[in-house]
Short mmCIF file of C-alpha atoms (C1' of nucleotides) in Angstrom, two decimals:
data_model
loop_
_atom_site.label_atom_id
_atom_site.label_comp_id
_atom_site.label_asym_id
_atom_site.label_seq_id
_atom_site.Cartn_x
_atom_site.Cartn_y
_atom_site.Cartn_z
CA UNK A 1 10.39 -11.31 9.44
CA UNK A 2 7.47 -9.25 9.97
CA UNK A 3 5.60 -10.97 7.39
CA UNK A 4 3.63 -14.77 7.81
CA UNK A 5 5.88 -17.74 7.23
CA UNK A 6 3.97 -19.82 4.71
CA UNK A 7 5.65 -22.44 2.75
CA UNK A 8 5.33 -20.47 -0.01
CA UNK A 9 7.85 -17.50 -0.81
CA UNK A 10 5.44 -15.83 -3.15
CA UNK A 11 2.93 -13.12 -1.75
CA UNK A 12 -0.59 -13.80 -1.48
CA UNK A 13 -2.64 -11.63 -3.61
CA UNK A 14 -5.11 -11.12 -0.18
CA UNK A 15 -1.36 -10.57 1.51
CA UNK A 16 -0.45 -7.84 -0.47
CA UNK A 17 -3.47 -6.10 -0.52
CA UNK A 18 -4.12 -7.31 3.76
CA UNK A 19 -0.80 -5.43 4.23
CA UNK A 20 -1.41 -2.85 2.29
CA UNK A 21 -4.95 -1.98 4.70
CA UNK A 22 -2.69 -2.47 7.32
CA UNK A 23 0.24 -0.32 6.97
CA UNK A 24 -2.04 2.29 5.68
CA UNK A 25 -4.00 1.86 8.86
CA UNK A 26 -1.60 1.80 11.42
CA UNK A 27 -0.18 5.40 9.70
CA UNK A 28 -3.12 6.73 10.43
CA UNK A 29 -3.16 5.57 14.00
CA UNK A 30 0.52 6.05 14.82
CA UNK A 31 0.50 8.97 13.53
CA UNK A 32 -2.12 10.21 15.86
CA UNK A 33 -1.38 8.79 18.76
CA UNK A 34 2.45 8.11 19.02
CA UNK A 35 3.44 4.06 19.34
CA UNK A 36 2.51 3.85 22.97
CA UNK A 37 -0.75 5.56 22.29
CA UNK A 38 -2.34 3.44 19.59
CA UNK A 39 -3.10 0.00 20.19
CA UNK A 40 -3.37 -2.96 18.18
CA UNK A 41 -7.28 -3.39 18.53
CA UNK A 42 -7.08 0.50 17.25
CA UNK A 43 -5.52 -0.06 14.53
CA UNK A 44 -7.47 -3.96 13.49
CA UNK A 45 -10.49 -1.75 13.88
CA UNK A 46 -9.17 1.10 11.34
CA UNK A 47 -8.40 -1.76 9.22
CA UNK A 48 -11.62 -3.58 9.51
CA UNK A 49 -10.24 -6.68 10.43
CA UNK A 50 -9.95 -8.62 14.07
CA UNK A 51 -6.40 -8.28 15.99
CA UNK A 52 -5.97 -11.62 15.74
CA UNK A 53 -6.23 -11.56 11.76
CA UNK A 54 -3.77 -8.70 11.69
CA UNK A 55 -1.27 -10.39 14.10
CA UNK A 56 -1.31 -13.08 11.45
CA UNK A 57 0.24 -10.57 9.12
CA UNK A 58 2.54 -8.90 11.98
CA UNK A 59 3.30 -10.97 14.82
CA UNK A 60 4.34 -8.09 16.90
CA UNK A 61 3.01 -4.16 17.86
CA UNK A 62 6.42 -3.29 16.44
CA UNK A 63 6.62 -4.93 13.55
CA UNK A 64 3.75 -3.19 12.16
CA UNK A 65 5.38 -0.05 13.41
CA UNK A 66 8.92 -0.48 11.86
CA UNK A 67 6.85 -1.55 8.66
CA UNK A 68 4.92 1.71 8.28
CA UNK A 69 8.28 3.32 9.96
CA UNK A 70 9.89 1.92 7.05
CA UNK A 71 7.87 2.54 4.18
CA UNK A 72 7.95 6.66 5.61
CA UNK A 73 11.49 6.85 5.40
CA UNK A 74 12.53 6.00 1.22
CA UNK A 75 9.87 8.68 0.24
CA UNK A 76 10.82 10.90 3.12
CA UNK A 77 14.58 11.49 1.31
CA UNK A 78 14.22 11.17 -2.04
CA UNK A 79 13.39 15.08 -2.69
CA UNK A 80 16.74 15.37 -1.37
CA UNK A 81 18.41 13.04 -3.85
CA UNK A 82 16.79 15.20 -6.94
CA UNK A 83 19.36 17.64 -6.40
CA UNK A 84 21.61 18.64 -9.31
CA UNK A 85 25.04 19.45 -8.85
CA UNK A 86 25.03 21.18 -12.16
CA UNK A 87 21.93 23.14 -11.90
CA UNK A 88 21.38 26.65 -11.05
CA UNK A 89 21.82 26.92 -7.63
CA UNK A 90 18.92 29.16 -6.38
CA UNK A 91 16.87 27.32 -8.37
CA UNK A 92 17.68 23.88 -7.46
CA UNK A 93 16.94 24.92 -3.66
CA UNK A 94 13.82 26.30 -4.58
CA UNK A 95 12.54 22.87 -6.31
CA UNK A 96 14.08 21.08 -2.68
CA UNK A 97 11.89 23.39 -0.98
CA UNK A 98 8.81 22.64 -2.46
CA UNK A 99 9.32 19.50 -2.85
CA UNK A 100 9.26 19.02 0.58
CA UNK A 101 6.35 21.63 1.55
CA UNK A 102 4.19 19.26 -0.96
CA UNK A 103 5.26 16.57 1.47
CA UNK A 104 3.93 18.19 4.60
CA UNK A 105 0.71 19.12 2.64
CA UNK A 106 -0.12 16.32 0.85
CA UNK A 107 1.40 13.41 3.72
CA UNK A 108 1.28 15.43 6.72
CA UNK A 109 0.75 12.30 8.81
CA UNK A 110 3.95 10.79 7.17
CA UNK A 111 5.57 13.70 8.79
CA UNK A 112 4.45 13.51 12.04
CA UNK A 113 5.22 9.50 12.87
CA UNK A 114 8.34 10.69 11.54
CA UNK A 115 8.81 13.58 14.01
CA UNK A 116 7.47 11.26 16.67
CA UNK A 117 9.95 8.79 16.45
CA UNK A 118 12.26 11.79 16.21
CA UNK A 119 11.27 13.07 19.32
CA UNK A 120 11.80 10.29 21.48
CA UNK A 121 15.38 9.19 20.68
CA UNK A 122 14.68 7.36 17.65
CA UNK A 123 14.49 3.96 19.39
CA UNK A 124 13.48 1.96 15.93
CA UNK A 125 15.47 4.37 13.59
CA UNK A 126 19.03 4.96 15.04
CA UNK A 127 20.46 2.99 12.26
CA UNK A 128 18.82 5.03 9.44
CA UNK A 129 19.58 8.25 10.78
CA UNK A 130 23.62 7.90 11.38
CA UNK A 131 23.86 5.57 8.08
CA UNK A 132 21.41 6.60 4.60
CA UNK A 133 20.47 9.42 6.39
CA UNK A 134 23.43 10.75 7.10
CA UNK A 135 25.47 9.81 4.07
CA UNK A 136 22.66 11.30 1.81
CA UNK A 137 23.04 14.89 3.97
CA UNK A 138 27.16 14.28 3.56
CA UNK A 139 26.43 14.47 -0.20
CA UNK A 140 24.12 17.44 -0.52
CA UNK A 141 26.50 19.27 1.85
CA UNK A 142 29.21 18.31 -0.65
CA UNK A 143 27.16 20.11 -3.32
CA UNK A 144 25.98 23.25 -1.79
CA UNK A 145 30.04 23.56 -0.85
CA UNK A 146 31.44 23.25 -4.30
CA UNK A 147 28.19 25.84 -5.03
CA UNK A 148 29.80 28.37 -2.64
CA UNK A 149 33.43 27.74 -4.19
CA UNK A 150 32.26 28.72 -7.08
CA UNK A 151 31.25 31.64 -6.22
CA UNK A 152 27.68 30.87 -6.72
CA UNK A 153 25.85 31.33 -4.18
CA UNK A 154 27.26 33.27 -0.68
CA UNK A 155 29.03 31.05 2.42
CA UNK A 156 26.94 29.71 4.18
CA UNK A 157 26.62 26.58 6.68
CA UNK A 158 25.36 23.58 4.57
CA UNK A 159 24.33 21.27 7.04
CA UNK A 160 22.39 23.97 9.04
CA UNK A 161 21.12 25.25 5.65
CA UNK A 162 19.37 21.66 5.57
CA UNK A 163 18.31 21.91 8.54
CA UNK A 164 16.75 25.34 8.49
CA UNK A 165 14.96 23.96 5.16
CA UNK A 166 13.72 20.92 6.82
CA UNK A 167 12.58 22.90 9.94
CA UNK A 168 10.73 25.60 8.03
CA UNK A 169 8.96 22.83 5.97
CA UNK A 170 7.95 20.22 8.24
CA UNK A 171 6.86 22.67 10.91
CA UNK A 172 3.63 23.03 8.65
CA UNK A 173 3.00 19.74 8.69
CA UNK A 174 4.05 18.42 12.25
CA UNK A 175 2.58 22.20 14.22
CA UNK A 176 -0.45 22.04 12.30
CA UNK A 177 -2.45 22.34 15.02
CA UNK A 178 -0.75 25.36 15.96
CA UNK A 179 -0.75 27.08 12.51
CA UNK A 180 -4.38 26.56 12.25
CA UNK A 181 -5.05 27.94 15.53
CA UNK A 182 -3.25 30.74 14.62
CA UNK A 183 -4.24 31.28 10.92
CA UNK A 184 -7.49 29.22 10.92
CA UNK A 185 -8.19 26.20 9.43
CA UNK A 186 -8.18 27.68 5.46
CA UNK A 187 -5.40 25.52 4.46
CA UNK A 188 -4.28 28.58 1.80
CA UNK A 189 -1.47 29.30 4.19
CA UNK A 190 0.72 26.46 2.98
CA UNK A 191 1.78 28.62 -0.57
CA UNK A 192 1.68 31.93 1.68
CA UNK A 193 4.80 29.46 3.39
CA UNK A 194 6.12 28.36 0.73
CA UNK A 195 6.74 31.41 -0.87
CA UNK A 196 7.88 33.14 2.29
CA UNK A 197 10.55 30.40 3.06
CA UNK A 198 11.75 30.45 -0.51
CA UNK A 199 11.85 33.92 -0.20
CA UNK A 200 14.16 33.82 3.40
CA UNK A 201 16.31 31.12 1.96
CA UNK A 202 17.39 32.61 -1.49
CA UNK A 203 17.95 35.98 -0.13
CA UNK A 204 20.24 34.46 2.22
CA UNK A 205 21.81 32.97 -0.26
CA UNK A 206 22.15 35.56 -2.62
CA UNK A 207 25.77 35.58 -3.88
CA UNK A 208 27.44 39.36 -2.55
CA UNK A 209 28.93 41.03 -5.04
CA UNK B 1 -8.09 20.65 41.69
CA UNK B 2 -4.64 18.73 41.30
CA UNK B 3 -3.43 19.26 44.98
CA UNK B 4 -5.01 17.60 47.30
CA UNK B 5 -7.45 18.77 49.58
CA UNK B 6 -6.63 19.53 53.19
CA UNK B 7 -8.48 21.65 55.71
CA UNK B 8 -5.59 24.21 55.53
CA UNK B 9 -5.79 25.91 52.24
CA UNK B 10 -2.15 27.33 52.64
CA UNK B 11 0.53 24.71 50.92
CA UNK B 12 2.45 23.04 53.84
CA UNK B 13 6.37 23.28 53.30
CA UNK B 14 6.87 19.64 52.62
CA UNK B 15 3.76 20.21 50.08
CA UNK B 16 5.47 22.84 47.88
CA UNK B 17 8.66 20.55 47.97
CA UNK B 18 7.30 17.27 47.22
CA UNK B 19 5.26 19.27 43.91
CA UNK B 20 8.11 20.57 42.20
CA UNK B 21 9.79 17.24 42.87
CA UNK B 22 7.22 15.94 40.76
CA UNK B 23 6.63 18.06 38.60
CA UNK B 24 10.28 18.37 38.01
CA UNK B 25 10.55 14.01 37.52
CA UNK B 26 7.32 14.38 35.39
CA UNK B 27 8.61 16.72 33.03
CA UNK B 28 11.61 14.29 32.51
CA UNK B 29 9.85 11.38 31.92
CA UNK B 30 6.95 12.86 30.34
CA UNK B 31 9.78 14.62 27.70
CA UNK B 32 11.35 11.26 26.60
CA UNK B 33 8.15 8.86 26.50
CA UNK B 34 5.05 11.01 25.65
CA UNK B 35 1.60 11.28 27.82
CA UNK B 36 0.94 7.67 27.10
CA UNK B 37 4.02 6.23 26.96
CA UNK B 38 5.21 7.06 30.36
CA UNK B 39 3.36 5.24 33.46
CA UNK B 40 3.19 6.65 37.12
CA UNK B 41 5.37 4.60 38.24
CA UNK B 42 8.64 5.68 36.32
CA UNK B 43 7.54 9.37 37.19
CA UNK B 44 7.19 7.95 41.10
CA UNK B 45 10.83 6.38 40.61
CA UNK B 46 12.01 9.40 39.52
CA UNK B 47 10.70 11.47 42.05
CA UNK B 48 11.70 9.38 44.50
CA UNK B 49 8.62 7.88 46.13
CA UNK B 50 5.85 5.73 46.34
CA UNK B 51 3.11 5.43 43.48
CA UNK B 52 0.25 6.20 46.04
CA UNK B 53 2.03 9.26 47.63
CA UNK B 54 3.13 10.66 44.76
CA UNK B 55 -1.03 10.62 43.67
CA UNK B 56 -1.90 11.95 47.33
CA UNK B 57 -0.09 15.19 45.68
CA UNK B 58 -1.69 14.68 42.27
CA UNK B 59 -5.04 12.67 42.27
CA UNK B 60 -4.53 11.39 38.51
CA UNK B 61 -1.67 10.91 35.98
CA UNK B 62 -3.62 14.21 33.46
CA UNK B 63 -3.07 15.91 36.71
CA UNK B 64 0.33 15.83 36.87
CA UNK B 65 0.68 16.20 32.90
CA UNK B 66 -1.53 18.99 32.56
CA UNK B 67 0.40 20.37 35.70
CA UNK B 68 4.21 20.73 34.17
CA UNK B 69 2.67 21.54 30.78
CA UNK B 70 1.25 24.86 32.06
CA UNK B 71 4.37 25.39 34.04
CA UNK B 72 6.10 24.96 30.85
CA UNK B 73 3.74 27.13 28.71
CA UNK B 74 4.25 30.17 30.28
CA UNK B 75 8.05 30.87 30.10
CA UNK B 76 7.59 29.42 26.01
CA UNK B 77 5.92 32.58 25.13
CA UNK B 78 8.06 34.67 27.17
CA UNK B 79 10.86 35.68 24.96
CA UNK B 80 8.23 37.10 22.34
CA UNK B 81 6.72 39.10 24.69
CA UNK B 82 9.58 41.34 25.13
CA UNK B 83 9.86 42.96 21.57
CA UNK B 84 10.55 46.49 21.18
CA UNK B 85 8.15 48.09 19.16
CA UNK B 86 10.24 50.95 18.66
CA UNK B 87 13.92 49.10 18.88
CA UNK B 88 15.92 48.03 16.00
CA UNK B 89 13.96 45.97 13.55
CA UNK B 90 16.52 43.42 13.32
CA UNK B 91 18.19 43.79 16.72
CA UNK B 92 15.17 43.06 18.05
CA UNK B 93 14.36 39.96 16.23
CA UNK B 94 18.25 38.97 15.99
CA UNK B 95 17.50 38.95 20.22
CA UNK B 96 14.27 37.04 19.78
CA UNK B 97 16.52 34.36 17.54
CA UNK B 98 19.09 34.12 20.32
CA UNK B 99 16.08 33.53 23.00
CA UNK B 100 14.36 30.99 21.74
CA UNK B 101 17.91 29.41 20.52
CA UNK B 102 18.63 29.77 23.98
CA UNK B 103 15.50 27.47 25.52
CA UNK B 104 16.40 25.49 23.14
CA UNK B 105 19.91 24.58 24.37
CA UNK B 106 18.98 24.93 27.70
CA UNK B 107 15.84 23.53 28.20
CA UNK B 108 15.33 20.77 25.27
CA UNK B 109 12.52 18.84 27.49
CA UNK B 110 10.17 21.96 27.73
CA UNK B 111 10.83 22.25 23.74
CA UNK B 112 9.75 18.17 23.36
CA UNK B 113 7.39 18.02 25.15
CA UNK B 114 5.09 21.11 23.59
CA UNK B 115 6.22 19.60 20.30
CA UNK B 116 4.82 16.15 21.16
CA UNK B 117 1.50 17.57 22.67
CA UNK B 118 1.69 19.83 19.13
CA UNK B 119 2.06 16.72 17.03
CA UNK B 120 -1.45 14.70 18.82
CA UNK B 121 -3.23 17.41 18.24
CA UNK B 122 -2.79 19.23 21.14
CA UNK B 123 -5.78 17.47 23.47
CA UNK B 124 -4.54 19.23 26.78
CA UNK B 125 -3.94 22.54 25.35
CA UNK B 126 -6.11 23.67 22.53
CA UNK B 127 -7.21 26.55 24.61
CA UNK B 128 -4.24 28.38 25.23
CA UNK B 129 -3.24 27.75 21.33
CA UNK B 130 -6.62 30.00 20.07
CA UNK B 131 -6.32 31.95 23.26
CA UNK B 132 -3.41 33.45 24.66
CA UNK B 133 -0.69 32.31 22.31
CA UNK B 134 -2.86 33.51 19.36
CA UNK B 135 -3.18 36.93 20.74
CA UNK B 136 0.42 36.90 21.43
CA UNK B 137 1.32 36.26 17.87
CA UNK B 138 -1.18 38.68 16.03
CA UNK B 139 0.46 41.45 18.25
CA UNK B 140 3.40 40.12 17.24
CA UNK B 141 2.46 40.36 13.94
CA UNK B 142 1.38 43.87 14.40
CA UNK B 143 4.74 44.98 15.18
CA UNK B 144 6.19 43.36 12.68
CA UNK B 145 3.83 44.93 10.20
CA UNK B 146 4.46 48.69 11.46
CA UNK B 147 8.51 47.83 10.83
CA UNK B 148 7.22 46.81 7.12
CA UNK B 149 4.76 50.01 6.93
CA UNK B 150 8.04 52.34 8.18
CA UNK B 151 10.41 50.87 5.27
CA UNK B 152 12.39 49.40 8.50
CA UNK B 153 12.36 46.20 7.15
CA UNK B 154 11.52 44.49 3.86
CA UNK B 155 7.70 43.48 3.25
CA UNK B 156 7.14 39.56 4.19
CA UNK B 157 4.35 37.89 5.75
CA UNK B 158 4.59 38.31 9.95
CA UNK B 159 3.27 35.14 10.55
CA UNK B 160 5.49 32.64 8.15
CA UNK B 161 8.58 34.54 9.58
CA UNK B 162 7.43 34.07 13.39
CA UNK B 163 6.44 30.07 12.49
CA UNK B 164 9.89 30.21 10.43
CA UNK B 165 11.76 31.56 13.63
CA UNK B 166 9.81 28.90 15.80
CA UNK B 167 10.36 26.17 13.36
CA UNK B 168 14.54 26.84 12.85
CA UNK B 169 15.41 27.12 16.52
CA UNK B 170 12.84 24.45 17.79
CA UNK B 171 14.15 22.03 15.68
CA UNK B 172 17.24 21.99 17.13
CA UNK B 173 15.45 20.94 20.56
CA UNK B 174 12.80 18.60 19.26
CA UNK B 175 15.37 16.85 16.58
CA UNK B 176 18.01 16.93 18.81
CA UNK B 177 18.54 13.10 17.86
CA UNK B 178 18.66 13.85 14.13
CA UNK B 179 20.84 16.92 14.54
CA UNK B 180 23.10 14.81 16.31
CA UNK B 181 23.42 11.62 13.94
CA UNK B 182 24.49 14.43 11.39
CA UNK B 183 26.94 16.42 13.02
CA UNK B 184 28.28 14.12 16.37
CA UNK B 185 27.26 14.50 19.33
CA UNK B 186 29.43 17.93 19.88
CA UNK B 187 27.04 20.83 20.97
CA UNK B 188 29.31 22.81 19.44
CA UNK B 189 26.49 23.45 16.90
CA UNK B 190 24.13 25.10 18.56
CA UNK B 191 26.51 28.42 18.14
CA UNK B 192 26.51 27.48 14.28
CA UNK B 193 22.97 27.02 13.96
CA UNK B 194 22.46 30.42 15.64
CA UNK B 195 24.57 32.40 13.56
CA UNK B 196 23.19 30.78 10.45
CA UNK B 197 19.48 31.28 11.37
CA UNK B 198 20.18 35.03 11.90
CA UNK B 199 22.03 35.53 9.17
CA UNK B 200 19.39 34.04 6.76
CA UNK B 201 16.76 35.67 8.92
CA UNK B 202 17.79 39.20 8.67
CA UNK B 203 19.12 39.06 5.06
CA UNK B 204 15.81 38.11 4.41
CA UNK B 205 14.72 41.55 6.21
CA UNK B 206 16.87 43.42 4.71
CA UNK B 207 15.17 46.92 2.92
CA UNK B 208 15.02 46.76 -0.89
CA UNK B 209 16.46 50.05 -1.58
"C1'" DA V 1 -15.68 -31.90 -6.73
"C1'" DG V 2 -12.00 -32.61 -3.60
"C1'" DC V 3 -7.91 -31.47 -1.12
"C1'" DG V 4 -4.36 -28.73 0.99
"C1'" DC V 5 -3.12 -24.40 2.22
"C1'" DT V 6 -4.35 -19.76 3.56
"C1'" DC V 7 -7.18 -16.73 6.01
"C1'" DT V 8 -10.27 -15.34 9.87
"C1'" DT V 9 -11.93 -14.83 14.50
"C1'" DG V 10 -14.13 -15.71 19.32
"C1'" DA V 11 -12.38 -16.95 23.50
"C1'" DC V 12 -8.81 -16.69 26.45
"C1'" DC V 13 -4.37 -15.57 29.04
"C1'" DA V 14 -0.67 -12.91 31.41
"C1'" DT V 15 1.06 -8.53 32.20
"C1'" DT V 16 0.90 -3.75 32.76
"C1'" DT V 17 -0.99 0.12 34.72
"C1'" DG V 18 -4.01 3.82 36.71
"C1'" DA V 19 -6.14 4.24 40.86
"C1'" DT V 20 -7.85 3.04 45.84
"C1'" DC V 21 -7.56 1.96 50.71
"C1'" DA V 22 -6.34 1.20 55.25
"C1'" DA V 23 -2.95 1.61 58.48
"C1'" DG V 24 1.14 3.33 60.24
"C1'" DA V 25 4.97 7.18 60.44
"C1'" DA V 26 6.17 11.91 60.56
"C1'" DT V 27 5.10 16.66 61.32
"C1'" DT V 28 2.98 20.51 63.45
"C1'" DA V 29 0.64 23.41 66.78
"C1'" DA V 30 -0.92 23.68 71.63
"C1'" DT W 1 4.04 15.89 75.76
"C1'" DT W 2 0.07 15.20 73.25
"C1'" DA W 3 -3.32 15.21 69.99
"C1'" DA W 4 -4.72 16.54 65.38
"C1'" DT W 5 -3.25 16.73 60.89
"C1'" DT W 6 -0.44 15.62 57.17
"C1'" DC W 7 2.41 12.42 54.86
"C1'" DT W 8 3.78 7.74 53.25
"C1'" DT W 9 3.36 3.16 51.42
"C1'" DG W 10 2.39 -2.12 50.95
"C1'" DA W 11 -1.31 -4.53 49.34
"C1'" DT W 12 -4.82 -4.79 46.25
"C1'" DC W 13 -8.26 -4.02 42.42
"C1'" DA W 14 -10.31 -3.41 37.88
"C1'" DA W 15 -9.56 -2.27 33.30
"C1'" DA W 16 -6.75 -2.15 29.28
"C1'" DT W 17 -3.78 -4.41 26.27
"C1'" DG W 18 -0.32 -7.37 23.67
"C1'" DG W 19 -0.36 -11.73 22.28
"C1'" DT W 20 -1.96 -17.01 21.76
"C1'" DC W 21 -4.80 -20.85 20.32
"C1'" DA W 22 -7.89 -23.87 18.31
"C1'" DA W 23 -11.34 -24.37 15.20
"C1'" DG W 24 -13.74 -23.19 11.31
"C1'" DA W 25 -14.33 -20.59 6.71
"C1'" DG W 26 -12.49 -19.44 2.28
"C1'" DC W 27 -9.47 -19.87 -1.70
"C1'" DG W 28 -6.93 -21.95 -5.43
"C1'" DC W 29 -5.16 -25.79 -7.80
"C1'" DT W 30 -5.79 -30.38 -10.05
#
DNA sequence: AGCGCTCTTGACCATTTGATCAAGAATTAA
DNA sequence: TTAATTCTTGATCAAATGGTCAAGAGCGCT
């Protein structure tokens, strides 16, 4: 829908590429700025290209939005689908977890139109957060529980277990401003986290004997 | 600077009213739709009066947002301010948990709308992020540090487990939405969360005898 | 080369929005 | 009461911004 309606069905090899500029563009810009905050001449410019060449591509401020929106979200979960059932426990957190700091270190802008949208109600992303979103934390709340019934790692809350991890993670990549301000702008401090939030997490789930 | 500029440099009755008014409608509106995305008008609306008198109180809009984020700023750093050097190691930061958890809960706006000035890069209030909340933490951090230097508590790094303790009880302000989607719209969870983020807090504090 | 389709953009439009102003209403102090 | 001051707002403005359009440039296929 977002896309031009030519008569043929096939992409344009300057389409795919045009879109590509685009999307990667309007990150940037979204990402700064929040949707209300970034215009469309912001983001043409970013992209090198006039508005009205990249409203031929997207006809609308919020298609181009729920395109980049889009593209965030299927790399934003799949860490969390990596998880094995029949792993070893401690382990298997410990790959989630840095999985997910790699995210905020090496896509930290991915993170924040994320939080963004997160922020203010989720207006474009309702859908995806009480459907996939949802189902896929169901399922990894199903695993960590069958984990603790076995006695292998100690009760604890899975969904707020997720939720601490997600918290912990994205914080470095969403508060960056604030970390840096704090710790200065050597970004060493992300495997100092790492290791300290692996570190929190196993020991609290450290099976008691 | 923001208030306007009588003869009389005492604040009139209807003056003091009329500000937190505002400041009170801009901290709603400013919350749910970011600096750019909300206009003068909806705060105006939501205070109750005109456009032009609500800018005879506050001569432009980064008046009035500048103006609730200070008010917000200082009761954020409160709760950290009242750690016990010589309390209880993990009392004392089992309290701090139960603070911020509490601002959290109670005052989710505040939290979103430091989180979304966070995310832009903090354009309004880079100075009190190297200044006074930076000091705040590194004497935090001191503390934290003697505790670790006593045997009170296990080593870790002071300022992964304050961002930690941010991150985990923030979230539950600034990702209200996605909280929500996961685990219904009960608030039931807040209680949950708590218990969960001082459990895997302290365990993680815990001497290694 | 020639033709149809795709791509590109300067000029333009309508709406939104931050901000101003003048003039009247309400409040306060004497 | 009265006069000075403060408070309030309808009307209005200029700039910013999302989106359109027509016309021309470029590309790919035969």
């Amino acid at each position: 829908m977002a896309e031009p309606q030519p008569k043929t069905q096939t992409k344009t090899r300057i389409q795919a590429i045009n879109e590509d500029i685009i999307l990667s563009a309007a990150l940037e810009v979204f990402s700064a700025f929040g949707y209300r905050g970034s215009t469309v001449d912001q983001i043409a410019e970013r992209a090198g290209m006039s508005k009205p060449n990249l409203l031929y591509y997207f006809h609308r401020k919020d298609d181009i939005y729920r395109a980049v929106l889009e593209k965030t979200l299927a790399q934003w979960l799949t860490p969390l689908r990596g998880l094995d059932p029949n792993g070893e426990p401690l382990a298997e957190i410990a790959r989630y977890i840095r999985a997910k700091m790699a995210m905020s270190r090496d896509n930290p802008k991915a993170s924040r139109l994320f939080a963004n949208e997160m922020l203010h109600g989720a207006p474009a992303i309702g859908d995806f957060l009480s459907g996939p979103m949802k189902v896929l934390v169901d399922d990894t709340a199903r695993i960590i529980k069958t984990w603790i019934a076995k006695g292998q790692i100690a009760a604890i809350d899975p969904y707020h277990l997720i939720f601490s991890i997600w918290a912990m993670t994205q914080h470095y990549a969403d508060f960056d401003i604030q970390v840096r301000a704090v710790l200065g702008a050597d970004s060493e401090h992300f495997a100092d986290a790492e290791t300290t939030i692996i570190r929190l997490i196993q020991d609290g789930l450290k099976p008691r004997s």
